[in-house]
Coordinates of C-alpha atoms (C1' of nucleotides) in Angstrom, one line a residue:
Chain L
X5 CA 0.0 0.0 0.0
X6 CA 2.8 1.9 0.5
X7 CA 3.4 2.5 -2.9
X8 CA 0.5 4.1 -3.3
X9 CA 1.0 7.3 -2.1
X10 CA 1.4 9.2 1.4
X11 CA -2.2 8.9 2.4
X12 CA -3.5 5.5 3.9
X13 CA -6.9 4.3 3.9
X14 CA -7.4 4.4 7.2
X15 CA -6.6 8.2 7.2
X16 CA -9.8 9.5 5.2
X17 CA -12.1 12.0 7.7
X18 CA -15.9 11.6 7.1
X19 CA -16.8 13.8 4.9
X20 CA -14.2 13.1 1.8
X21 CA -14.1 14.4 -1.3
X22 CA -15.7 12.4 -4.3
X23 CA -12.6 12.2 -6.6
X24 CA -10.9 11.5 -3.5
X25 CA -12.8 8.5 -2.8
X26 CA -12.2 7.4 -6.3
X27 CA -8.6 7.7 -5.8
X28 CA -9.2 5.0 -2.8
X29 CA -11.9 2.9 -4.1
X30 CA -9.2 2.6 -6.9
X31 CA -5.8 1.9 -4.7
X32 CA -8.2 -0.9 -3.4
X33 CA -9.3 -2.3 -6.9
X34 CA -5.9 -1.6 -8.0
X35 CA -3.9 -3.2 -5.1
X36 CA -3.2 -6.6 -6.4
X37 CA -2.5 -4.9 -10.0
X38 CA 0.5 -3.2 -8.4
X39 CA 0.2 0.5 -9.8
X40 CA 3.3 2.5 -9.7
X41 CA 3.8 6.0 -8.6
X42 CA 6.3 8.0 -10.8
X43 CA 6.9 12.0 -9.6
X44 CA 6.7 14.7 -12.3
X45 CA 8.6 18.0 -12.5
X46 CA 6.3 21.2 -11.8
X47 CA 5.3 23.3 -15.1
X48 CA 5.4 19.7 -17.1
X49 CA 2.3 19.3 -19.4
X50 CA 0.7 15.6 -18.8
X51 CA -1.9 15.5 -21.4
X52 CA -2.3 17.2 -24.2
X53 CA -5.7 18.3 -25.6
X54 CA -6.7 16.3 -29.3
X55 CA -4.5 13.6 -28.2
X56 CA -5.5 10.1 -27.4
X57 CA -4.7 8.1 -23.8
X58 CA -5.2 5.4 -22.5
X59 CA -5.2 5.9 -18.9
X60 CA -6.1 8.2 -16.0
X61 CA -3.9 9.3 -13.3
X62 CA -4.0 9.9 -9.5
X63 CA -2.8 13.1 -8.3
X64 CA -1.2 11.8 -4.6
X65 CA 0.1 15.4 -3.4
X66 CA 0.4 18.1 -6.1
X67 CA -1.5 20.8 -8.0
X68 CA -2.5 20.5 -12.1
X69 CA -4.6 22.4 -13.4
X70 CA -6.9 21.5 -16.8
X71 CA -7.1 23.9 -19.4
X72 CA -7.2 25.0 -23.3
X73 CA -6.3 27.1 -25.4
X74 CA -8.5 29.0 -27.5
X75 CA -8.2 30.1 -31.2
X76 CA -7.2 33.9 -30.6
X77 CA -4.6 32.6 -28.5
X78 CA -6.0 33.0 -24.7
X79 CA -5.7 30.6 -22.4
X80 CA -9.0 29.1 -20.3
X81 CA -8.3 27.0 -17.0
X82 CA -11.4 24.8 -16.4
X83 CA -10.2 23.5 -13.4
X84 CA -7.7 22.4 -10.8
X85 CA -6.8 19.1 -9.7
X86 CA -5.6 19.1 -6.1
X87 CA -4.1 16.3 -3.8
X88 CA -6.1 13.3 -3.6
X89 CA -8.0 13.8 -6.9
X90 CA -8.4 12.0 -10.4
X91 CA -8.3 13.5 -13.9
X92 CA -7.8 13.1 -17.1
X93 CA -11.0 10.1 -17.2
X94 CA -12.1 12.4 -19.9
X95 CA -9.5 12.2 -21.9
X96 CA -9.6 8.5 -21.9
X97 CA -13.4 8.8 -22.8
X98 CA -13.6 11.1 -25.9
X99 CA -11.5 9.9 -28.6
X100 CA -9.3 13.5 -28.5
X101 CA -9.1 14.5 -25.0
X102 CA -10.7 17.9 -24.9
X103 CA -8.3 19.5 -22.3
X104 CA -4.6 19.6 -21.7
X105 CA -3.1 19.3 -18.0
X106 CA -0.1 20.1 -17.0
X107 CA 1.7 20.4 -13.5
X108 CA 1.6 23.3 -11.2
X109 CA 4.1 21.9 -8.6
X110 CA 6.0 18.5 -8.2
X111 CA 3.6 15.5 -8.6
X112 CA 3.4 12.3 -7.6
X113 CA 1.2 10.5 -10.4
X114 CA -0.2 6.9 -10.3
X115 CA -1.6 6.2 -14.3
X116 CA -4.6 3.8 -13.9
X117 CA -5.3 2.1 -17.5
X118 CA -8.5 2.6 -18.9
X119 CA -9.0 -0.6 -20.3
X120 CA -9.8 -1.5 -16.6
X121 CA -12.7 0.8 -16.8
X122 CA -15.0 -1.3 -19.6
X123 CA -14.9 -4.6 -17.4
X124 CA -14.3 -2.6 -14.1
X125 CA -18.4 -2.2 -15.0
X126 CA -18.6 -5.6 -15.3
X127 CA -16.8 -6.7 -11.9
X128 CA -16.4 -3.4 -9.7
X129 CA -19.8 -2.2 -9.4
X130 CA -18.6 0.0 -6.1
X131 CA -15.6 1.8 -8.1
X132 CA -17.8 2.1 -11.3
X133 CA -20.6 4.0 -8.7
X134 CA -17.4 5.9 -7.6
X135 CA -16.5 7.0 -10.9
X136 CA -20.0 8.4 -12.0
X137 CA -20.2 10.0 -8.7
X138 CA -17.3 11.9 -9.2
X139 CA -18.1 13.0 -12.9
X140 CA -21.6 14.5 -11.0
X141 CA -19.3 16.4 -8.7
X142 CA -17.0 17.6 -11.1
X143 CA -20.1 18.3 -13.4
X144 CA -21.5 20.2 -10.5
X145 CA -18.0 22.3 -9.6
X146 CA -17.9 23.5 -13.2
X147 CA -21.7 24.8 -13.0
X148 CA -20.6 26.7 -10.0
X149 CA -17.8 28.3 -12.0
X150 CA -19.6 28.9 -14.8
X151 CA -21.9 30.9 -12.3
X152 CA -18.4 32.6 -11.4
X153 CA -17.6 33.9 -14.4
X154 CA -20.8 34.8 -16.0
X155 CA -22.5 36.2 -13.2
X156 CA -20.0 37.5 -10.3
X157 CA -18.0 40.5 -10.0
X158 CA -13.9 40.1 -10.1
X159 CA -14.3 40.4 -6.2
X160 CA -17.4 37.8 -5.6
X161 CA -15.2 35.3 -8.6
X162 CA -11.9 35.5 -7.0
X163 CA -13.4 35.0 -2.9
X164 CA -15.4 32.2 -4.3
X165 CA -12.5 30.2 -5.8
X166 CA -10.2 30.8 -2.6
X167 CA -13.6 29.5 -0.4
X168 CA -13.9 26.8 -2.8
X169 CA -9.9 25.8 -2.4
X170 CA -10.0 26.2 0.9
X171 CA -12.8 23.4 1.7
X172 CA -11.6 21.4 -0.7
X173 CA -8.1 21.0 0.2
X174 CA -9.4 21.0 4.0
X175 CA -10.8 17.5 3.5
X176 CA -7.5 16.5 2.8
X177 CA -5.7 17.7 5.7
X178 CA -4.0 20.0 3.4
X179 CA -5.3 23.7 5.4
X180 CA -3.1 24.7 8.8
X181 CA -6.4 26.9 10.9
X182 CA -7.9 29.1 8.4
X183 CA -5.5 29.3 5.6
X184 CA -3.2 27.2 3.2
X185 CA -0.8 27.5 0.5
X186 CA -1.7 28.2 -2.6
X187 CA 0.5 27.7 -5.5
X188 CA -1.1 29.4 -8.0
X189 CA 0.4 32.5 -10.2
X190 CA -1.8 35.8 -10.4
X191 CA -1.8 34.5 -14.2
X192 CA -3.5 30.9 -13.9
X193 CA -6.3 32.5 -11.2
X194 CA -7.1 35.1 -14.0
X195 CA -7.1 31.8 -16.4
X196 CA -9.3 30.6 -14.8
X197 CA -12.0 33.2 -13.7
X198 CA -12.2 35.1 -17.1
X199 CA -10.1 37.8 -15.6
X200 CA -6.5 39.7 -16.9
X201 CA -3.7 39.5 -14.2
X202 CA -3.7 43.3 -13.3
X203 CA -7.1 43.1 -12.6
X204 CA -6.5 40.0 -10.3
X205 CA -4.0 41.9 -8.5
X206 CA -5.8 44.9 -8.1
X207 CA -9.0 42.8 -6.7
X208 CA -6.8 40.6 -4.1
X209 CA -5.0 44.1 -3.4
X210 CA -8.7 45.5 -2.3
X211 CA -9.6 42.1 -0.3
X212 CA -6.5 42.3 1.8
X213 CA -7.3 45.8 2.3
X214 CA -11.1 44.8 3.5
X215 CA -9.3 42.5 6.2
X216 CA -11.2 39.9 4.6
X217 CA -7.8 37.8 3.4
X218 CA -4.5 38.2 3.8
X219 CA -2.1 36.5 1.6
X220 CA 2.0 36.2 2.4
X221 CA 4.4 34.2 1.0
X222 CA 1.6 31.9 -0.9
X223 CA 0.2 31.4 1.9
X224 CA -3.6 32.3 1.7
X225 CA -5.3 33.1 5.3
X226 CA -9.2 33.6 5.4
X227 CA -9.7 36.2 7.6
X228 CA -13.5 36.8 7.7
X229 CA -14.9 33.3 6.0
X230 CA -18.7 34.5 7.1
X231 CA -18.0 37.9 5.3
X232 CA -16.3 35.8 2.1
X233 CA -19.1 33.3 2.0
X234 CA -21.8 35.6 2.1
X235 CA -20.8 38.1 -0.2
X236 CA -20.6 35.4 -3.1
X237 CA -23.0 33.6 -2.2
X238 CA -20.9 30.1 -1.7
X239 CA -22.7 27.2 -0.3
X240 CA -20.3 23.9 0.2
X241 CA -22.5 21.6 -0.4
X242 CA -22.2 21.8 -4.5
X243 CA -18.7 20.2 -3.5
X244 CA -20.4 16.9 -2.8
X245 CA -20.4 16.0 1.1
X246 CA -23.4 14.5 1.2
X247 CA -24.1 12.3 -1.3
X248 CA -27.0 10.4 -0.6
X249 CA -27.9 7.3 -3.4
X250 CA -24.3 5.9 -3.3
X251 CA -23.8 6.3 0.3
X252 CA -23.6 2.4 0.8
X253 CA -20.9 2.1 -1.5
X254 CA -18.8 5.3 0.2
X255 CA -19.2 4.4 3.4
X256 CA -16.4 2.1 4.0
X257 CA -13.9 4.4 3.2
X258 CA -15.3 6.8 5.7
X259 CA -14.2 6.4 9.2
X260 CA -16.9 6.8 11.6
X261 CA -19.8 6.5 9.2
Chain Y
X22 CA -42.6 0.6 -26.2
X23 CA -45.4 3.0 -27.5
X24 CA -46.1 4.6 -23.8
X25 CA -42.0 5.3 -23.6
X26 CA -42.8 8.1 -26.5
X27 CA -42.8 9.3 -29.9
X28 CA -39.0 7.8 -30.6
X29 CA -38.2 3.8 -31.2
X30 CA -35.5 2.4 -30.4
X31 CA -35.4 1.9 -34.2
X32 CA -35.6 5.3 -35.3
X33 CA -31.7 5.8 -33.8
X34 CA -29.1 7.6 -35.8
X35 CA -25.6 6.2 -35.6
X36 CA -24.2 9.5 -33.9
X37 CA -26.2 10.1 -30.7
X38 CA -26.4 12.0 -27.9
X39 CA -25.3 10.8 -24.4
X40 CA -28.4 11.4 -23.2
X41 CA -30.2 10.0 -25.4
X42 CA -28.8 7.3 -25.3
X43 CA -29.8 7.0 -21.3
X44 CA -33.1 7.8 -22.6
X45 CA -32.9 4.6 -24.6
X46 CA -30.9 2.4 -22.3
X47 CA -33.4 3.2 -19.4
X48 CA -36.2 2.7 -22.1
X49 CA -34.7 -0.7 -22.6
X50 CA -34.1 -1.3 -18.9
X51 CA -37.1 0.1 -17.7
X52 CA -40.0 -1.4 -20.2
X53 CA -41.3 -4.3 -18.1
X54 CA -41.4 -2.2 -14.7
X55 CA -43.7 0.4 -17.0
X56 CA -42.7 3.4 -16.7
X57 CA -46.2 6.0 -17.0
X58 CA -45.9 9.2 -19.4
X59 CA -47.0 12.3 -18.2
X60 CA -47.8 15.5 -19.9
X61 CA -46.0 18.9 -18.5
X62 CA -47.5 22.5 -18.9
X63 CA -44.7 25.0 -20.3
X64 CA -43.5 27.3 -17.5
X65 CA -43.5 24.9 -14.8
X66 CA -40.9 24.2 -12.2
X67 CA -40.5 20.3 -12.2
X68 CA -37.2 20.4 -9.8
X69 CA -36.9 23.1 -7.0
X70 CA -33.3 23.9 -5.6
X71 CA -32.9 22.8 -2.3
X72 CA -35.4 19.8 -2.2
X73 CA -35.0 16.2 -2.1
X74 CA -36.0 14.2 -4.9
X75 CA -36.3 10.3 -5.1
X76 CA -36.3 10.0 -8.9
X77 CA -34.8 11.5 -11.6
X78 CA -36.8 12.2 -15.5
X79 CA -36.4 11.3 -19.0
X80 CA -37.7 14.7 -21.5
X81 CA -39.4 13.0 -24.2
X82 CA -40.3 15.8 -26.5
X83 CA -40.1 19.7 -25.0
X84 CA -37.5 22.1 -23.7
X85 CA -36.7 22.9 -20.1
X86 CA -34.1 24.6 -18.4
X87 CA -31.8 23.9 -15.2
X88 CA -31.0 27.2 -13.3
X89 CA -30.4 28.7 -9.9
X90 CA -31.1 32.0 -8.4
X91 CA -28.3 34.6 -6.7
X92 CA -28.5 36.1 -3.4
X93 CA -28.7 39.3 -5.4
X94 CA -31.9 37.7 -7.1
X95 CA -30.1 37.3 -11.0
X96 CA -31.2 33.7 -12.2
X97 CA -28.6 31.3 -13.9
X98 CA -29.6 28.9 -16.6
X99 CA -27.0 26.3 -16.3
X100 CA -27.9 24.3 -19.5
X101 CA -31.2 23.3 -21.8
X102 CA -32.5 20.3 -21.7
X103 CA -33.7 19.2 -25.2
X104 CA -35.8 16.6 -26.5
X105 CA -34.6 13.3 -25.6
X106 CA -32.3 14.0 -22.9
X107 CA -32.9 13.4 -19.3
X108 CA -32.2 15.3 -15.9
X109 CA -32.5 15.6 -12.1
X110 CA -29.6 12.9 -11.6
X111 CA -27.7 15.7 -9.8
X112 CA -31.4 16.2 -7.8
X113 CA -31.2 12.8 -6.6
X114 CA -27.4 12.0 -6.0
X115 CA -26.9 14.7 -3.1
X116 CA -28.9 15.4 -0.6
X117 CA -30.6 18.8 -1.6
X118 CA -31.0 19.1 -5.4
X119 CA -28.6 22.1 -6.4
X120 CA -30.6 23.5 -9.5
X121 CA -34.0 24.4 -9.9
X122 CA -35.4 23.0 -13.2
X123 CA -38.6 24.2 -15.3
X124 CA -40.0 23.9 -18.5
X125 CA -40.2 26.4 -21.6
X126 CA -42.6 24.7 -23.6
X127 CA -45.3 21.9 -23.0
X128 CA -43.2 18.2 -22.1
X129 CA -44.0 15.1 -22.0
X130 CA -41.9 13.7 -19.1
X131 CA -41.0 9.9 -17.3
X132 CA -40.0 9.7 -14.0
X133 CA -37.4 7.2 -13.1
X134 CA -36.9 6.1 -9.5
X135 CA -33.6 6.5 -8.7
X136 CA -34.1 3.6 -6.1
X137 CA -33.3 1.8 -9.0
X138 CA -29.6 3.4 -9.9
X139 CA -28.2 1.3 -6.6
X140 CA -29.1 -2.0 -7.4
X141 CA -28.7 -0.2 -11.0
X142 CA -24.8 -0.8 -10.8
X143 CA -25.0 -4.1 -9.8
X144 CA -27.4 -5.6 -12.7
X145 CA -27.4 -3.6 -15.5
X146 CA -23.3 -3.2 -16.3
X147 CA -25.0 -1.1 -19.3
X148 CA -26.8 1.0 -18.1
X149 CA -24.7 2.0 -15.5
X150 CA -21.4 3.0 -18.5
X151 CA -24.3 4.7 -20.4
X152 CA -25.1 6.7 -17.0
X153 CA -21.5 7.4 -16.0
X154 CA -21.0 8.7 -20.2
X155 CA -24.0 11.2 -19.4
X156 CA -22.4 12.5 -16.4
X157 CA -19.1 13.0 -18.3
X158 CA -20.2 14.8 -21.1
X159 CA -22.8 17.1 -19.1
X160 CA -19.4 18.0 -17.7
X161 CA -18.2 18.7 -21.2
X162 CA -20.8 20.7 -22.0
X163 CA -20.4 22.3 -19.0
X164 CA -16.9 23.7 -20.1
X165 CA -17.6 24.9 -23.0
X166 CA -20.0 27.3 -21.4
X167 CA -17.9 28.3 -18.8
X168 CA -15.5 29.1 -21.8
X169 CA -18.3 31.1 -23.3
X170 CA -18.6 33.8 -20.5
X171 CA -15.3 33.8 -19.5
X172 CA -13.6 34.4 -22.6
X173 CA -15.9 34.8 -25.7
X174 CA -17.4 38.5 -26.3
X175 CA -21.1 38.7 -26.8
X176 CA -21.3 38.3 -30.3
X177 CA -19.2 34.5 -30.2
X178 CA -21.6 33.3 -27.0
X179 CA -24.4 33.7 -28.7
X180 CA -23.0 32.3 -31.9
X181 CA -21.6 29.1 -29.8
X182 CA -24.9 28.5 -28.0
X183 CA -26.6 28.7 -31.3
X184 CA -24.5 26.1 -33.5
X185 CA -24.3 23.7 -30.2
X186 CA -28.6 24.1 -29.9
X187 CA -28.4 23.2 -33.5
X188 CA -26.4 20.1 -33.5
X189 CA -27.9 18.8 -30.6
X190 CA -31.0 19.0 -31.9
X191 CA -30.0 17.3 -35.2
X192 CA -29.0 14.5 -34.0
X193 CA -32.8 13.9 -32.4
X194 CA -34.0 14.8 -35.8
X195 CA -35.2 18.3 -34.7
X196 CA -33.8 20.4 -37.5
X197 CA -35.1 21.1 -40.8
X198 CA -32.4 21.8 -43.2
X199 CA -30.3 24.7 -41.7
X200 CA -33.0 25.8 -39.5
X201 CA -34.9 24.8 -36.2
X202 CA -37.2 26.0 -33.9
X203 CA -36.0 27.7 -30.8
X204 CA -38.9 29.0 -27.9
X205 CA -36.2 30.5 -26.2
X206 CA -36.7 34.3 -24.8
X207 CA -34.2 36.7 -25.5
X208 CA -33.8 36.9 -21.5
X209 CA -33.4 32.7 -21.0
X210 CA -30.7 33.5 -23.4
X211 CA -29.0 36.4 -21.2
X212 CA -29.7 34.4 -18.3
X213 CA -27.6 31.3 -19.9
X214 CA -25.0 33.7 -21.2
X215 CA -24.1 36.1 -18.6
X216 CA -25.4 38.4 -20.2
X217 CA -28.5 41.0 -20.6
X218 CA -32.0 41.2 -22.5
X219 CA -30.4 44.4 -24.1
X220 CA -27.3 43.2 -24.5
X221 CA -28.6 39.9 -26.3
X222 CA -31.1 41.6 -28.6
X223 CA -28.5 44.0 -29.9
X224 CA -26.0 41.4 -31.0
X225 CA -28.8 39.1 -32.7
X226 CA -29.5 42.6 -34.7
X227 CA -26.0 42.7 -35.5
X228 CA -25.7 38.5 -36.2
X229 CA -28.8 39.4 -38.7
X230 CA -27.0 42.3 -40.4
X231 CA -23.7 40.4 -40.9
X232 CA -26.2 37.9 -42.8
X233 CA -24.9 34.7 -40.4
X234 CA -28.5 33.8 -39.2
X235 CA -32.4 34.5 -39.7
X236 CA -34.6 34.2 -36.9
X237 CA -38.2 34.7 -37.8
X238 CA -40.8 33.8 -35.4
X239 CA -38.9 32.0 -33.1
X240 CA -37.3 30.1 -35.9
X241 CA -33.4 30.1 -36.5
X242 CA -32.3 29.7 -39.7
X243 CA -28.0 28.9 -39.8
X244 CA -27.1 31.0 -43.3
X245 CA -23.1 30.4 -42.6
X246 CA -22.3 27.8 -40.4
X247 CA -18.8 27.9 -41.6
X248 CA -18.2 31.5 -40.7
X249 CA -19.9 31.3 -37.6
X250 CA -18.4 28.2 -36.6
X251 CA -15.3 29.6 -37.4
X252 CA -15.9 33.0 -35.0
X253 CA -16.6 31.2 -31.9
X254 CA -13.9 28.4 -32.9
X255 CA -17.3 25.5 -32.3
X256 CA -16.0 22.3 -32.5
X257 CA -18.5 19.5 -32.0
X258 CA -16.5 17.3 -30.6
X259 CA -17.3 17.8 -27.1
X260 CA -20.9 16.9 -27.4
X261 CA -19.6 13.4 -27.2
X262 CA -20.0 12.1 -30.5
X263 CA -17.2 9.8 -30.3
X264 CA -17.5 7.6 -27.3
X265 CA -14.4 5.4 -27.3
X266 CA -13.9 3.0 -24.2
X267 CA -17.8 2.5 -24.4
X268 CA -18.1 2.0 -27.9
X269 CA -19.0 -1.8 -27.2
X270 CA -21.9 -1.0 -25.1
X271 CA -23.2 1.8 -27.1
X272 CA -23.5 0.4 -30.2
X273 CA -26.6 -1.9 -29.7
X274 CA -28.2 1.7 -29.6
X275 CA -26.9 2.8 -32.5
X276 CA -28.1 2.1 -36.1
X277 CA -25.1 0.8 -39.1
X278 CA -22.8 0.2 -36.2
Chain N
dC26 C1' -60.2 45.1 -27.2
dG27 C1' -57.2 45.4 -23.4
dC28 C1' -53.6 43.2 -20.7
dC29 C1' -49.2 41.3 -20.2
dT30 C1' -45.1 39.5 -21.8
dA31 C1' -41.3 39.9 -25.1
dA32 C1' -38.7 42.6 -28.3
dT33 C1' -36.5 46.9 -29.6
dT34 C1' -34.0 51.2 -29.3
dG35 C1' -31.5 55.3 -27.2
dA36 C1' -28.3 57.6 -23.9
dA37 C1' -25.2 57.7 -20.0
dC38 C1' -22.3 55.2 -17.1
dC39 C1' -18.9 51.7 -15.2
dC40 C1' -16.3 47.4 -14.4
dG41 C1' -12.8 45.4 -16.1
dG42 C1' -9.4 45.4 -20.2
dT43 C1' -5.4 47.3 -22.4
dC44 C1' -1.0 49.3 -22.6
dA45 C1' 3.0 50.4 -20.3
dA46 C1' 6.2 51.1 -16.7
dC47 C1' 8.4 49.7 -12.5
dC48 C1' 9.5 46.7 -8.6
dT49 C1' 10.5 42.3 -6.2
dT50 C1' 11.9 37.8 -5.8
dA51 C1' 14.1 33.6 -7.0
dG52 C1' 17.2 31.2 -9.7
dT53 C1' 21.7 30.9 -12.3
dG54 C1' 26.4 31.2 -13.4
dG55 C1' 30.9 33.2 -13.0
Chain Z
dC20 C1' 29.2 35.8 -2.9
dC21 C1' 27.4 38.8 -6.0
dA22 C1' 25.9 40.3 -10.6
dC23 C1' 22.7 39.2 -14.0
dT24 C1' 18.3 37.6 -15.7
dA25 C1' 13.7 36.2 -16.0
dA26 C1' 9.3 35.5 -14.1
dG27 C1' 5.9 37.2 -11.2
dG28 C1' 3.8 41.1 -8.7
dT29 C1' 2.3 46.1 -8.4
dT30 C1' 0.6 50.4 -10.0
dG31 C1' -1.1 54.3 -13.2
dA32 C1' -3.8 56.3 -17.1
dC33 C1' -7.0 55.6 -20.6
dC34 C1' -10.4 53.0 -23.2
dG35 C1' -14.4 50.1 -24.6
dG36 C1' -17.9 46.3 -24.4
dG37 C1' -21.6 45.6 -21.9
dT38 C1' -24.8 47.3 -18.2
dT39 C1' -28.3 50.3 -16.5
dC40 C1' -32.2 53.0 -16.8
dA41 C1' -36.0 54.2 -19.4
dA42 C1' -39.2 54.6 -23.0
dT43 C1' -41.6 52.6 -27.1
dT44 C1' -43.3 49.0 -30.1
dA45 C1' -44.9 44.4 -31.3
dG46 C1' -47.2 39.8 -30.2
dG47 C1' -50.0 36.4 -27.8
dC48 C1' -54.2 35.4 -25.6
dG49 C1' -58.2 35.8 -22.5

DNA sequence: CGCCTAATTGAACCCGGTCAACCTTAGTGG
DNA sequence: CCACTAAGGTTGACCGGGTTCAATTAGGCG
């Protein structure tokens, strides 16, 4: 198990995160198959949109992020993959994968073949439930950012993404109190809120001046998370903690439940 | 099979939508346990954010809408829900549906209890890959809209959210030529878009003038797809028309294949 | 025919973009 | 150990796509 990654199966807190449960429900699938772990350089593209793979990884302790780039050259992030979760199942879906990702820090990757996936149906009807699980919830984290960018100011986008990384990487033990670090470049938030980089900067210039944040070092501290979470609307639950159909199958890699 | 709806299982064209395709597979799965038909009024909420719901529906022939409304009382339409396609998994799968859904025009709905989707997983392997391809490519289509209001200007959106309305709607046989009916407002559009009534009805002018569409009487005629496909750079692609790892399982659905 | 909803158009305003300069930090090589 | 460099962060001045407010016209339906 070791092999596997830094987090052990009997470390997962109640409420865990879907793709983080996939990651899990996989290791235990995937014991007996022996998946290795290789590390990958920060800034290292993994997939590459319109190409074809075969396999989808698990992202043990490092940020990615998903994007594309568009014809007049700008770039759109759809989304980042934090510690504990999946991606690229997409990509292994759709003949051309629709998104690149590449590596925000150091990464510790596991590749899981998709050719497990068409019989995993057939013999892994817990990790199958997993899987669509985690395509609502991702489903569902992209309709809230879609709400971000076509309906928020600068200021409600850019508290809504830190709230939303903040409870996020919480569930994985990955928040000290009321803040964590945050990796991310000015450039990649504006990526991926619709936003340019001055603008960004201005915005988290006039939320540290609002004592509602305060950010040193990459190191992001919520200051005021009722003021945050009110003033953009951000409700947790679109993040997935309750799911209610498969709990069942979740439960048993939830301690206490 | 008559009581499922206008479409057969015959009547299946070799490209077809995800959802659709659930549509079918729970057709399939569902006949002998008769599911009922019922008839919907346009402008009624079916789904209400925020409630539980044990079921979720097939659409057999009208539009709806998912949305949600803001703290500051602006209403987001997440995504359409054509003929054919199904929705409310999300309602079911957590705890609190997260979207409010209603319909634009009269529908003809199913319910299916999602008491079956646990024992779902275990019987029908099917089903349960056609399910999990839904999910995945609601997330798709989710993507591309969030790339519409973060990064497209006006005049792309609308042209995006025209051509993917049209090809989704060809595939179900709901186009005629280069045209198709859409009882869309000019504000469900602005609400979808992130933009406003004003806003939307002086870019159509201007999508008239430059001689890329006709909409007369809530009929939209496509005079350049090529231009306009080229403007918004639309690539079908992720509508899912290429299913790869679940080709095997598809295909019984599909005609020629 | 009268009511209500949807479409249309005009004018003023503003959030966020654009362009451009400067500063700060981390990494590199001599 | 420091000089050099590149990438990221910060700030100012100006501009424009889209909003806001408001008024008018056209359609659908009892």
């Amino acid at each position: 198990m070791s092999e596997l990654g830094p987090l052990r199966l009997g470390d997962v807190s109640p409420s865990h995160s879907p793709t983080q449960l996939v990651r899990l429900a996989s290791a235990d699938f995937a014991l007996e198959r022996g998946l290795k772990t290789v590390r990958v350089a920060r800034n290292k593209d993994i997939l590459i949109a319109g190409n074809a793979y075969g396999a989808f990884h698990i992202n043990h302790d490092g940020w990615l992020f998903r994007y594309k780039i568009l014809h007049n050259g700008s770039r759109q992030v759809v989304d980042f993959v934090l510690p504990g979760e999946i991606f690229g199942v997409q990509a292994c879906l759709f003949r051309h994968s629709l998104y690149s990702v590449a590596t925000i820090t150091d990464c510790s990757l596991s590749a899981v073949p998709i050719a497990m996936i068409d019989d995993l149906f057939q013999h892994s009807p817990k990790l199958s439930k997993v899987l669509f699980w985690s395509a609502v919830c991702e489903a569902a984290i992209l309709g809230e950012r879609l709400i971000d960018a076509a309906r928020r100011t600068a200021y409600e986008r850019i508290s809504h993404l830190l709230l939303e990384l903040f409870v996020r990487l919480k569930r994985v033990g990955a928040t000290k109190d009321m803040s964590f670090r945050m990796p991310l470049t000015q450039e990649l938030i504006s990526d991926a809120l619709g936003l340019t980089t001055v603008h960004v900067n201005r915005t988290l210039k006039a939320l540290r001046e609002d004592k509602l944040l305060a950010i040193n070092e990459k190191t992001v501290a919520i200051l005021d998370f009722e003021a945050l979470s009110l003033l953009c609307d951000f409700e947790r639950s679109y993040l997935g903690e309750d799911a209610r159909a498969l709990r069942a199958e979740l439960a048993p890699y939830a301690r206490n439940a």
